[in-house]
XYZ file of C-alpha atoms in Angstrom:
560
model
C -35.120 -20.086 3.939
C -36.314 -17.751 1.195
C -36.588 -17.420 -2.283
C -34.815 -14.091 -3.523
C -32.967 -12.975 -6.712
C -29.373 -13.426 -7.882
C -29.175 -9.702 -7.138
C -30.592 -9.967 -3.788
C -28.583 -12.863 -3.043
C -25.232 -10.720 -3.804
C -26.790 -8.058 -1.683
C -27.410 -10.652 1.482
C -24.550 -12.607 0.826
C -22.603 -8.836 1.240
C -24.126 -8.508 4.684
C -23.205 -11.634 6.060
C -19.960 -10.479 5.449
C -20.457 -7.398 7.270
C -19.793 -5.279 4.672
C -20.744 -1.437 5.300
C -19.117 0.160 2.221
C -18.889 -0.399 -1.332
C -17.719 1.223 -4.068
C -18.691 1.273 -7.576
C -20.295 2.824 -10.733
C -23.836 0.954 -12.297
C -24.190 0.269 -16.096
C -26.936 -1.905 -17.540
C -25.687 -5.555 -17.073
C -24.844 -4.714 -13.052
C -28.601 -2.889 -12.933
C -30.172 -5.708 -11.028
C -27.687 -5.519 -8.502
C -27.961 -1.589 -8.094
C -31.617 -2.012 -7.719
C -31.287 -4.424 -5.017
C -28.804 -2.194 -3.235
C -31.540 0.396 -3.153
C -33.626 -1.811 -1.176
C -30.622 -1.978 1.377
C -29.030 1.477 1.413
C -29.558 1.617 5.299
C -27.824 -1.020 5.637
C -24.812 -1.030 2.526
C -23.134 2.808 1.432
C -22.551 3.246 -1.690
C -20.042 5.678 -2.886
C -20.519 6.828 -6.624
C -16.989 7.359 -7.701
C -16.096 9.076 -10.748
C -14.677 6.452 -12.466
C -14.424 2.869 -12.059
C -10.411 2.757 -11.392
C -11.795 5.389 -8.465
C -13.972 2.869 -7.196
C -11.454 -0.349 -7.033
C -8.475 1.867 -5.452
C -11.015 2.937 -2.737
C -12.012 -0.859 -2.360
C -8.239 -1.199 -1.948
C -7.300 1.953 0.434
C -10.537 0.904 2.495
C -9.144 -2.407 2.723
C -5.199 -1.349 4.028
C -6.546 0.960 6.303
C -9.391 -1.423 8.038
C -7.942 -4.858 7.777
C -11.291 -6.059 6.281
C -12.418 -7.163 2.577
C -12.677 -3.765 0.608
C -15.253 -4.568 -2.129
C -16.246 -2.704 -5.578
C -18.858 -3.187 -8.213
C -18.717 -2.791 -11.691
C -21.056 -3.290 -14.794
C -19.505 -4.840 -17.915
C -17.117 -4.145 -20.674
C -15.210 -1.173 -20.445
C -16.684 -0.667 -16.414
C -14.871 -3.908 -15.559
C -11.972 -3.311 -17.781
C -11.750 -0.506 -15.816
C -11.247 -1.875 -12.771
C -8.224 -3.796 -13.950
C -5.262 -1.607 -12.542
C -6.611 -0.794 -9.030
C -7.035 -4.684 -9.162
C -3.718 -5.426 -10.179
C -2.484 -3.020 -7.521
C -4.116 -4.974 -4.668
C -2.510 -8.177 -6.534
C 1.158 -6.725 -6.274
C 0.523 -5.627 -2.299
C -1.423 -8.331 -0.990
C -4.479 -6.461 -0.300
C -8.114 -8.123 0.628
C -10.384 -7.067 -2.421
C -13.760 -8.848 -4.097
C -14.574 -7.070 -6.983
C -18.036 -7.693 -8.250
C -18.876 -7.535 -11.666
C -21.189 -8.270 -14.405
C -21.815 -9.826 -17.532
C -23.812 -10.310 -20.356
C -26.820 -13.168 -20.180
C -25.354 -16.347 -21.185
C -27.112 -16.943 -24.481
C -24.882 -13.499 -25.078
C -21.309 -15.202 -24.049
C -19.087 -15.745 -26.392
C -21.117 -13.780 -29.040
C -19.169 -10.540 -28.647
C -22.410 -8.694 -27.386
C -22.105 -5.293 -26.654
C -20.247 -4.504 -23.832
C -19.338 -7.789 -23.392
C -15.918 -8.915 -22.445
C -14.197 -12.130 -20.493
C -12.994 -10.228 -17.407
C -11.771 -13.540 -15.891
C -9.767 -14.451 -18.706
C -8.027 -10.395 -18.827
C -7.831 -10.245 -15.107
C -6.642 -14.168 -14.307
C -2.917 -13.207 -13.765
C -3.630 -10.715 -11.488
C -6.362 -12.231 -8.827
C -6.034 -14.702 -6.768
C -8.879 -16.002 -7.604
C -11.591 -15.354 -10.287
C -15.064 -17.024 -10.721
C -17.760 -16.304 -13.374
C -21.238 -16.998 -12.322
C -23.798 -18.778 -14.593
C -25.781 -20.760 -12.695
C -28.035 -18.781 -9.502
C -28.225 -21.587 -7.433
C -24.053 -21.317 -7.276
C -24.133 -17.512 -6.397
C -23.928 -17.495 -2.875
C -21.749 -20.031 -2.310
C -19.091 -18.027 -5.149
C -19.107 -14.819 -2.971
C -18.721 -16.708 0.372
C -15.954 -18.605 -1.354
C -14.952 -15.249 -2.745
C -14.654 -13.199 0.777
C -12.378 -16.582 2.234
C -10.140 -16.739 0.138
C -9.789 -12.903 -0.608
C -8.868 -13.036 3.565
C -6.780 -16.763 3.952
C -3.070 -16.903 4.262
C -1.397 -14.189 1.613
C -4.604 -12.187 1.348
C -5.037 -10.710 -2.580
C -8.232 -9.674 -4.942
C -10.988 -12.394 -6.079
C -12.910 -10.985 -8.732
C -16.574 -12.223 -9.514
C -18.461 -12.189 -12.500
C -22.392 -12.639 -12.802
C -23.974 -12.723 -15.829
C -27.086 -10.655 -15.997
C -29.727 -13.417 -15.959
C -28.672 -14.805 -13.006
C -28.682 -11.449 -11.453
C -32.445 -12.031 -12.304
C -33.401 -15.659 -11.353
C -34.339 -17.003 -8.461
C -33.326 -19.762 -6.040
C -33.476 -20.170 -2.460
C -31.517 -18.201 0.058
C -30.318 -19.214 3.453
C -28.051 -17.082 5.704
C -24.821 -18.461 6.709
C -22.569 -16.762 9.064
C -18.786 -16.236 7.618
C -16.342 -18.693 7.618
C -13.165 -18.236 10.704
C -9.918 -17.232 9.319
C -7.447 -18.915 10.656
C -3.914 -17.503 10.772
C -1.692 -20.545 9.616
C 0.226 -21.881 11.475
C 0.094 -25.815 10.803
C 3.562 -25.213 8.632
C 5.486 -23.678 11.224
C 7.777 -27.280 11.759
C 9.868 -27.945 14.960
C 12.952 -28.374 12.583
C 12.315 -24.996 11.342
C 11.866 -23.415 14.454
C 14.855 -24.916 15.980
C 17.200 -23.806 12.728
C 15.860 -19.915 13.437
C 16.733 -19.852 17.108
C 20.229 -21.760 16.238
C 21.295 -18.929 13.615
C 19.980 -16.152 16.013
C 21.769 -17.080 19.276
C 24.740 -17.465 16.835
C 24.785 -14.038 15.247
C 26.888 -11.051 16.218
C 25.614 -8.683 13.792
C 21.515 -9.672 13.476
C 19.328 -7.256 11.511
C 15.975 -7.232 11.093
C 14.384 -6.502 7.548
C 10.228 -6.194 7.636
C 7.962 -5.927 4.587
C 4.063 -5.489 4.332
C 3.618 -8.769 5.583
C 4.251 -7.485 9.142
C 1.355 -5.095 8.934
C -0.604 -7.518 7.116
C -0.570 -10.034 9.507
C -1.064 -7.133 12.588
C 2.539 -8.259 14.493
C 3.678 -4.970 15.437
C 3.865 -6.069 19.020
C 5.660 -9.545 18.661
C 7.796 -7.384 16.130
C 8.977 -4.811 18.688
C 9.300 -7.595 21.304
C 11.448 -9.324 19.096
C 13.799 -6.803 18.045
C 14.290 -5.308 21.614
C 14.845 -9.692 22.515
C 17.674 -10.378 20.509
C 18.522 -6.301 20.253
C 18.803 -6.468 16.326
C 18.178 -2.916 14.361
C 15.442 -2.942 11.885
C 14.994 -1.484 8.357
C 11.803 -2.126 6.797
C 9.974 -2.296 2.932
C 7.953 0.715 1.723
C 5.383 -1.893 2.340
C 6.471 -2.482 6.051
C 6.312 0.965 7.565
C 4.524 1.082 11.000
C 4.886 -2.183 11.361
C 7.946 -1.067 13.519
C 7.584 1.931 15.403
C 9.527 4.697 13.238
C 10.792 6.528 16.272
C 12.137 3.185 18.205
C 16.036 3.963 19.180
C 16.281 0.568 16.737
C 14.637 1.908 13.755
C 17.106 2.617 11.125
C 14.981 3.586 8.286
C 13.714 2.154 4.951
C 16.208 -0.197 3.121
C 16.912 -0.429 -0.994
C 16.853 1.983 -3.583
C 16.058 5.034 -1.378
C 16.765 3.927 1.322
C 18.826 5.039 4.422
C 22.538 4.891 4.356
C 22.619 3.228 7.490
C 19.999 0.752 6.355
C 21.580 -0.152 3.076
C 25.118 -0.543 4.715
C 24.086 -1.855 8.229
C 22.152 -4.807 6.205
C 25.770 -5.352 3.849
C 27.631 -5.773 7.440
C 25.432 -7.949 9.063
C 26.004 -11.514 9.471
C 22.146 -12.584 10.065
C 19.497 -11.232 8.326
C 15.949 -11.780 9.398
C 13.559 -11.112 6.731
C 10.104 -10.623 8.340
C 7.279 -10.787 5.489
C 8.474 -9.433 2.932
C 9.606 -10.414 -0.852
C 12.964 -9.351 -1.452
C 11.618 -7.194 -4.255
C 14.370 -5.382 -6.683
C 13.848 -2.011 -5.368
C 15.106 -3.393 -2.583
C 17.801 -5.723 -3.329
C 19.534 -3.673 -5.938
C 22.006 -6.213 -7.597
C 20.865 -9.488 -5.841
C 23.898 -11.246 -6.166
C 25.410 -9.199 -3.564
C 22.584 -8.210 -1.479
C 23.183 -8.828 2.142
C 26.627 -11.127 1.116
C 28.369 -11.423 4.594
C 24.958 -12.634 6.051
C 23.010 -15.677 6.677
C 19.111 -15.342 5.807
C 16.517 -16.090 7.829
C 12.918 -15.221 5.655
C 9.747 -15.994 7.611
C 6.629 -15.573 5.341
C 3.392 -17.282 4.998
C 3.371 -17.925 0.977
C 5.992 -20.782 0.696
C 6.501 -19.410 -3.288
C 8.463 -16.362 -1.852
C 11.069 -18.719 -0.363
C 14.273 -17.980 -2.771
C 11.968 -16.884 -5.263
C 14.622 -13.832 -5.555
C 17.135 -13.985 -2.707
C 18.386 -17.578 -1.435
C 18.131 -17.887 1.825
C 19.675 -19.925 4.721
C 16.656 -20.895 6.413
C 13.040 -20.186 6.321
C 9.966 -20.980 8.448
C 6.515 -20.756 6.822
C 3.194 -19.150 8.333
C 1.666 -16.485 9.630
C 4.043 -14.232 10.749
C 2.927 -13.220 13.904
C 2.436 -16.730 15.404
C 6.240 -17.215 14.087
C 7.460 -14.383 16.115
C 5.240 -15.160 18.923
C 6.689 -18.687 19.095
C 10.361 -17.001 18.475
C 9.922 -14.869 21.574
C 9.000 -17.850 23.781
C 12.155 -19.354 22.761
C 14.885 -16.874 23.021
C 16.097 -15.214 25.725
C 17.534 -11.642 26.014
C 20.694 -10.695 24.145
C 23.303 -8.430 24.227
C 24.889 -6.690 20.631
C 25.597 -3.542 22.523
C 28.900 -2.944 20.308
C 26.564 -3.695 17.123
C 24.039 -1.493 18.097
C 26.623 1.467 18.866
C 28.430 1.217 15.213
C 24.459 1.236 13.694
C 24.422 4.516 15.688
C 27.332 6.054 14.808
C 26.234 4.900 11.064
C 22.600 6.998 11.770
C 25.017 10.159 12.853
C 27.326 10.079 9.526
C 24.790 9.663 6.910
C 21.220 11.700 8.356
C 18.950 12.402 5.392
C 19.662 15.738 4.520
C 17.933 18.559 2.336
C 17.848 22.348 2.081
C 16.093 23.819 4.970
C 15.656 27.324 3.826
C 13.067 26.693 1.100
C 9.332 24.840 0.703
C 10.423 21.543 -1.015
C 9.330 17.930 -0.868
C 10.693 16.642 2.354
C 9.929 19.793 4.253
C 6.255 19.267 3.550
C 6.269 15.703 4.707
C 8.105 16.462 7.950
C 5.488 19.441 8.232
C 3.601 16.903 7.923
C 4.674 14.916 10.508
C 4.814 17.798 12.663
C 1.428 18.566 12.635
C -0.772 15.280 12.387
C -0.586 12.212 14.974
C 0.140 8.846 15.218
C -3.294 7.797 14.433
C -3.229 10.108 10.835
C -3.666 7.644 7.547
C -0.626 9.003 5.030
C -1.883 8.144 1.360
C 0.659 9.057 -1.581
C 0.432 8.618 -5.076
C 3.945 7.247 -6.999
C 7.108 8.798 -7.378
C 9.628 11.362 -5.396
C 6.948 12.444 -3.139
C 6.380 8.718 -2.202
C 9.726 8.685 -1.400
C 9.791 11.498 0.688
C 6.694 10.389 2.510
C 8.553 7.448 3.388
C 11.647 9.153 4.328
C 10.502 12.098 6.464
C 7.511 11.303 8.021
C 7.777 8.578 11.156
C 5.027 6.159 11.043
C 4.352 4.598 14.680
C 1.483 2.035 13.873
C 0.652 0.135 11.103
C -1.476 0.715 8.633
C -0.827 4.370 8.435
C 0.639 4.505 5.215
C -1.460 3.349 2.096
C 0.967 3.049 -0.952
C 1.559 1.117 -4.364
C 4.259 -0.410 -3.815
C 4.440 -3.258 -6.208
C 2.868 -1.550 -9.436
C 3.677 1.850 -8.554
C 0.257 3.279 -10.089
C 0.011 6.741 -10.292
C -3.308 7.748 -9.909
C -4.127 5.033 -6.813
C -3.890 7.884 -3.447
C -6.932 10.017 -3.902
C -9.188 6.996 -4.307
C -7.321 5.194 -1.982
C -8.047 8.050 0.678
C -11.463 8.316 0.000
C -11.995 4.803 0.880
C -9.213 4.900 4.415
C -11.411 7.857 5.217
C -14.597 5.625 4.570
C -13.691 3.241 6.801
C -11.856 5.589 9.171
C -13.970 7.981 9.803
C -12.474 9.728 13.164
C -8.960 9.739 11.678
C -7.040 12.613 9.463
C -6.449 11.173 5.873
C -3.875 12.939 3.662
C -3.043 12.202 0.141
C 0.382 13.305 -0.900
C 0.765 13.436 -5.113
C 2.664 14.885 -7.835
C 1.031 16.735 -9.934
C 1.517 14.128 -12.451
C -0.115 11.623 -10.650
C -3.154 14.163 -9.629
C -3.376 14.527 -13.085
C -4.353 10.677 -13.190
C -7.260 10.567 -10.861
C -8.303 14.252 -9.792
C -11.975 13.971 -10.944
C -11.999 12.081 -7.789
C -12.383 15.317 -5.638
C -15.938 15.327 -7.100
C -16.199 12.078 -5.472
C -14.884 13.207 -1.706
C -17.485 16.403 -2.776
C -20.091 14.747 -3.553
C -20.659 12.842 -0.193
C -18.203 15.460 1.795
C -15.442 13.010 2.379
C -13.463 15.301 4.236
C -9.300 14.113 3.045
C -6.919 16.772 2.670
C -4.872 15.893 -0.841
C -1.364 18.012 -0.583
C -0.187 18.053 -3.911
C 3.997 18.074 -4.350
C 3.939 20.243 -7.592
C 7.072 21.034 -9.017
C 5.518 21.236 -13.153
C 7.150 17.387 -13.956
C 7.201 14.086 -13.626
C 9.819 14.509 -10.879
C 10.859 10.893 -10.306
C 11.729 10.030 -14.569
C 13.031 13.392 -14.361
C 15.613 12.660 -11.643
C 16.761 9.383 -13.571
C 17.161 11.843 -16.797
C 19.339 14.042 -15.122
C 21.570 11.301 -13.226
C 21.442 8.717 -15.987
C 20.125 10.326 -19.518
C 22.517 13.457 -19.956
C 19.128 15.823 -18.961
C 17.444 15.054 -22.065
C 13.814 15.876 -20.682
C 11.882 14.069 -22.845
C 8.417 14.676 -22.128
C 8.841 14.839 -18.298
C 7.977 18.594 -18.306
C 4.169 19.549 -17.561
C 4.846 23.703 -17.124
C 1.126 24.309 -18.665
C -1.655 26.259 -17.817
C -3.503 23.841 -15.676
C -4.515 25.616 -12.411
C -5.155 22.604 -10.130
C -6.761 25.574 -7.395
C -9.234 26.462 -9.737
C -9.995 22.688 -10.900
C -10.698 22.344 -6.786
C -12.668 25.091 -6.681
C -14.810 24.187 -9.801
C -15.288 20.676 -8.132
C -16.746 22.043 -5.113
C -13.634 21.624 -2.663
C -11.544 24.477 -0.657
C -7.976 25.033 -2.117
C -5.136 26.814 -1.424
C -1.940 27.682 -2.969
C 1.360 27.733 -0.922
C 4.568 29.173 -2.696
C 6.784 29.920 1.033
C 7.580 27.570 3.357
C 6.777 29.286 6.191
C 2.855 29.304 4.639
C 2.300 25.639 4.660
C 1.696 24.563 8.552
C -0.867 27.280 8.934
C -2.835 26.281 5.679
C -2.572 22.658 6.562
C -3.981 23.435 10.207
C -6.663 25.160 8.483
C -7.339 22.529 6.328
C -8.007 19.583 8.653
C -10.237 21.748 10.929
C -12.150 22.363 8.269
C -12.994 18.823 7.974
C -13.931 19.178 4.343
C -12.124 18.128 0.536
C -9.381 20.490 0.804
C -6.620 20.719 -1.675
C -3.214 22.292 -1.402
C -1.309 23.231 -4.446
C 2.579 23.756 -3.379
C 5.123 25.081 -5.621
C 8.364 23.514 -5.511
C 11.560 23.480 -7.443
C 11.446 21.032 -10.479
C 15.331 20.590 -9.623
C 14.588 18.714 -6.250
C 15.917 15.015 -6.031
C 15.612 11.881 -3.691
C 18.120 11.353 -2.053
C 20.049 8.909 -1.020
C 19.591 6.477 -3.850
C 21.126 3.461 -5.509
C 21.778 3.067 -8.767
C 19.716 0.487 -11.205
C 22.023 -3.045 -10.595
C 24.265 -1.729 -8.316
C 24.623 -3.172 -5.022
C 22.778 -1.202 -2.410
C 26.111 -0.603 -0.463
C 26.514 1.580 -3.215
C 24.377 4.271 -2.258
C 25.127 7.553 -3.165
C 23.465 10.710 -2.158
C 23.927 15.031 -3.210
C 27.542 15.211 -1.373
C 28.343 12.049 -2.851
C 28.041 13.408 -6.885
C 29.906 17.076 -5.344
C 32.871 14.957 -4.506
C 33.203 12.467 -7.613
C-alpha cells in the first residue's frame, strides 16, 4: 500500500484496467491529472485531439473496434460540455466508454466559478452511469465501479467527475485487479427457453433479424450456426452488420428504411421472426403497427426494458445473447425450409440494388471499396447517404468492421472514430467514408491523425450538399433546397494539404481504385476528395410511417 494523489490514483486505477490509450484535451481543473500522465507516458498514450468531441468519438470508435472500455479526458466547463455528443452517441449504440472529467474544488461548487459546470446533471440522461468525485479516499473505488459497469450486461458510457482538490489530496492506494464480467445468463428461464424452441420447430417461414447486440455480445459463430440450424434467412440493423457474414447464401441484406427489398418484404411474409439483439428502432420498423404482421416474434436481448418497448412481441428470453443462441443450438435439431429459402432467392433476383454503372457515384466507391480492402478492413462513415451506401454495397464478413452512429446519427463522429479503431487496431486498414457535410463537422481532426501519423484513409462522398435532407426535399418537399446546398469555395485538398496529410482529387470513376491503392500503401493521413453528382439518391427506401413493405426504389417513381 502507498500513499499517492487523486491524480495518481486515476492514473493507477487506469492501468489496472489495462488501459493503453486515451484520449483527451488538458485545461486547468484536469492539470493534475495531465501531470500525472506524464509520469506514465510509457505506459498510457495520449492522443491530443483537436477538439474535445474528437477525443470522446475516438474513445468511442476505439471502443467498437476493440471490444474494450474506450476512455477520454476532459477539463471542465466548456471541455466537458464538449464531450457531450460523442457521449450521447455511445449512449444511443451501446458502446463501453468512461469519460473522465474535472471540476472545480468544492468550496467552488455551486458558486458558478469559472469554468464551472454540473456535467452530471447535463449528461445524466445520456450515461449509464455518472459519479462526481469529492471525497479522495472514494476515487478509486468510483473508476473501478466506473470501468464495471461501463462493461456489464447492455454496455453504455459512465462519466466521472473529480473535482480539482481531490485530484490533489492524498490517501492510500492499493492495487486491485479488475472485476470478471460475466455474460448474464442467470435470466435465461427454462419456460423461456422451451417457448423459443416451440415457436421455431413450428414455423414455416422463420427469419432472422440481428441488431448491434449480436456484435456486441461477439456471437457471430452461434449466429451462423443458428441460421444454417433452423435454415432461416437473415436481415440485420445498421448496427448488426458482420455480425452475420454479408456474403452467406442466407444473408439478405439490411432491413427498414433503406433497406433491401427482399429484406423488407421477406420479414412482412414471414410467420416467425427472431429478433437477435436489437431494438426495433423506427428506422427500422417504419409504421410499427404493421411491421412484421403475419409473424410471431421471438426478441432475445439482454436489457429486459427493450422487451415491447416498441414492437410487441410473442415471446422473449432475456440475457446475453450468445449464451441464448448457444443454448438454442443445443436444443434444435436441423431443419428443412428449402421452399422458403428458394422464394427469398427468387426475391434477391427481382429486386438487386441497382445504380448507374457508367459514372463515379456513391455506391460505386463503396463497392470499390469492397473490392479492394479485406475482411479484416475497419469501415468508419460519418451520417447520411454515404452511410447508407456503405451499408448497402460493401459486404462486411466479421464483426466489428463497421463503426457507425446509428442511434443519434452525428455527423461529425467517423474521423475521430477512425483515429481511435486505428489506435487500437493498429495492423488493420481504417477508412472513413463522409459527406462533405459531415467532414465539414470534424475535419480539424486530420491534424490529429498528422500529428502522431495515424495512418486512416478518409474518402470523402462529395457531391456540394447535404445529400441525405436533400433527397427527402426532392421526394417529399417539392425540391425546395433550403439550405442543403454547400457549392462554395472550400477546397477540402488544399485544407489536407495545409494540415500536413496527402490528398487527392478523383472526378472519373475509373481514377478511384488506383488512388485508393496508393493511398493505403502509403500508410499515412490520406484524404480523397470525389466529385459526385448532387442528384444521386438511396435507394430503395421507405417512406416516413409507411409500412416497410412499402418500399419503393428509382423504377418504382418511373412507373407511378
Amino acid at each position: 500500500m502507498s500513499k499517492l494523489t487523486g491524480a495518481e490514483i486515476v492514473i493507477q486505477c487506469l492501468r489496472e484496467q489495462g488501459v493503453d490509450t486515451v484520449f483527451g484535451y488538458p485545461g486547468g481543473a484536469i492539470l493534475n491529472i495531465y501531470d500525472a500522465l506524464y509520469q506514465h507516458q510509457d505506459e498510457i498514450t495520449h492522443i491530443l485531439t483537436s477538439h474535445e468531441q474528437g477525443a470522446s468519438h475516438a474513445a468511442d470508435g476505439y471502443a467498437r473496434a476493440t471490444g474494450k472500455v474506450g476512455v477520454c479526458l476532459a477539463t471542465s466547463g466548456p471541455g466537458a460540455t464538449n464531450l457531450v455528443t460523442g457521449i450521447a452517441t455511445a449512449y444511443m449504440d451501446s458502446v463501453p466508454v468512461v469519460a473522465i472529467t474535472c471540476n472545480v474544488t468544492n468550496s467552488l461548487l455551486g458558486k458558478d466559478s469559472f469554468q464551472e459546470i454540473d456535467i452530471t446533471g447535463v449528461t445524466m440522461p445520456i450515461t449509464k452511469y455518472n459519479f462526481i468525485v469529492k471525497d479522495v479516499n472514494k476515487l478509486a473505488k468510483v473508476i473501478r465501479r466506473a470501468f464495471t459497469i461501463a462493461q456489464t450486461g447492455r454496455p453504455g458510457p459512465v462519466l466521472v467527475d473529480i473535482t480539482k482538490d481531490v485530484t490533489g489530496a492524498t490517501c492510500d492506494y492499493e492495487y486491485q485487479a479488475p472485476e470478471e464480467i460475466v455474460r448474464q445468463s442467470d435470466t435465461i428461464t427454462e419456460e423461456a427457453m422451451d417457448r423459443a424452441v416451440e415457436m421455431i420447430r413450428k414455423a414455416q417461414k422463420p427469419f432472422i433479424f440481428v441488431g448491434g447486440g449480436a456484435v456486441i455480445a461477439n456471437a457471430s459463430d452461434e449466429l451462423r450456426a443458428f441460421a444454417h440450424k433452423i435454415q432461416a434467412p437473415v436481415a440485420d440493423s445498421l448496427m448488426g452488420k458482420g455480425a452475420f457474414d454479408g456474403t452467406d447464401e442466407l444473408y439478405t441484406g439490411m432491413v427498414g428504411m433503406h433497406g433491401t427489398k427482399t429484406s423488407n418484404f421477406g420479414i412482412t411474409e414471414a410467420d416467425l421472426l427472431i429478433v437477435v439483439g436489437a431494438r426495433f428502432s423506427d428506422r427500422v420498423t417504419g409504421n410499427a403497427s404493421k411491421f412484421a404482421k403475419n409473424a410471431k416474434i421471438l426478441q432475445l436481448d439482454v436489457d429486459p426494458a427493450e422487451i415491447n418497448k416498441n414492437i410487441r412481441v410473442d415471446a422473449s428470453i432475456i440475457g446475453d445473447v450468445k449464451v441464448i443462441l448457444r443454448k438454442l443450438n443445443a436444443r434444435l435439431d436441423p431443419v428443412n425450409h428449402d421452399e422458403w429459402i428458394a422464394h427469398i432467392e427468387r426475391m434477391k433476383d427481382m429486386y438487386p440494388l441497382r445504380y448507374d454503372k457508367r459514372l463515379l457515384t456513391g455506391p460505386y466507391i463503396v463497392q470499390a471499396i469492397d473490392e479492394v480492402t479485406d475482411e479484416d478492413t475497419i469501415i468508419v462513415t460519418e451520417v447520411g447517404q454515404h452511410q447508407m451506401w456503405a451499408a448497402q454495397y460493401y459486404n462486411y464478413r466479421k464483426p466489428r468492421t463497421l463503426l457507425t452512429s446509428g442511434g443519434l446519427g452525428t455527423m461529425g463522429y467517423g474521423l475521430g472514430a477512425a483515429i481511435g479503431a486505428k489506435m487500437g487496431c493498429k495492423d488493420r486498414t481504417v477508412i472513413n467514408i463522409a459527406g462533405d457535410g459531415c467532414f465539414r463537422m470534424n475535419m480539424n481532426e486530420i491534424a490529429t491523425a498528422v500529428r502522431y501519423n495515424i495512418p486512416v484513409v478518409e474518402v470523402i462522398v462529395n457531391n456540394h450538399v447535404l445529400g441525405m435532407v436533400r433527397q427527402w426535399q426532392t421526394l417529399f418537399y417539392g425540391k425546395r433546397y433550403s439550405q442543403t446546398v454547400l457549392n462554395d469555395a472550400v477546397d477540402f485538398v488544399k485544407l489536407a494539404e495545409a494540415m500536413g496529410a496527402k490528398a487527392y482529387r478523383v472526378t472519373q470513376k475509373d481514377d478511384f481504385i488506383p488512388v485508393l491503392k496508393e493511398a493505403i500503401s502509403l500508410n499515412i493521413p490520406v484524404l480523397i476528395d470525389c466529385q459526385v453528382s448532387c442528384d444521386d439518391k438511396v435507394f430503395p427506401m421507405v417512406s416516413p410511417g409507411a409500412p416497410i413493405a412499402d418500399a419503393f426504389d428509382d423504377t418504382d417513381l418511373k412507373i407511378n
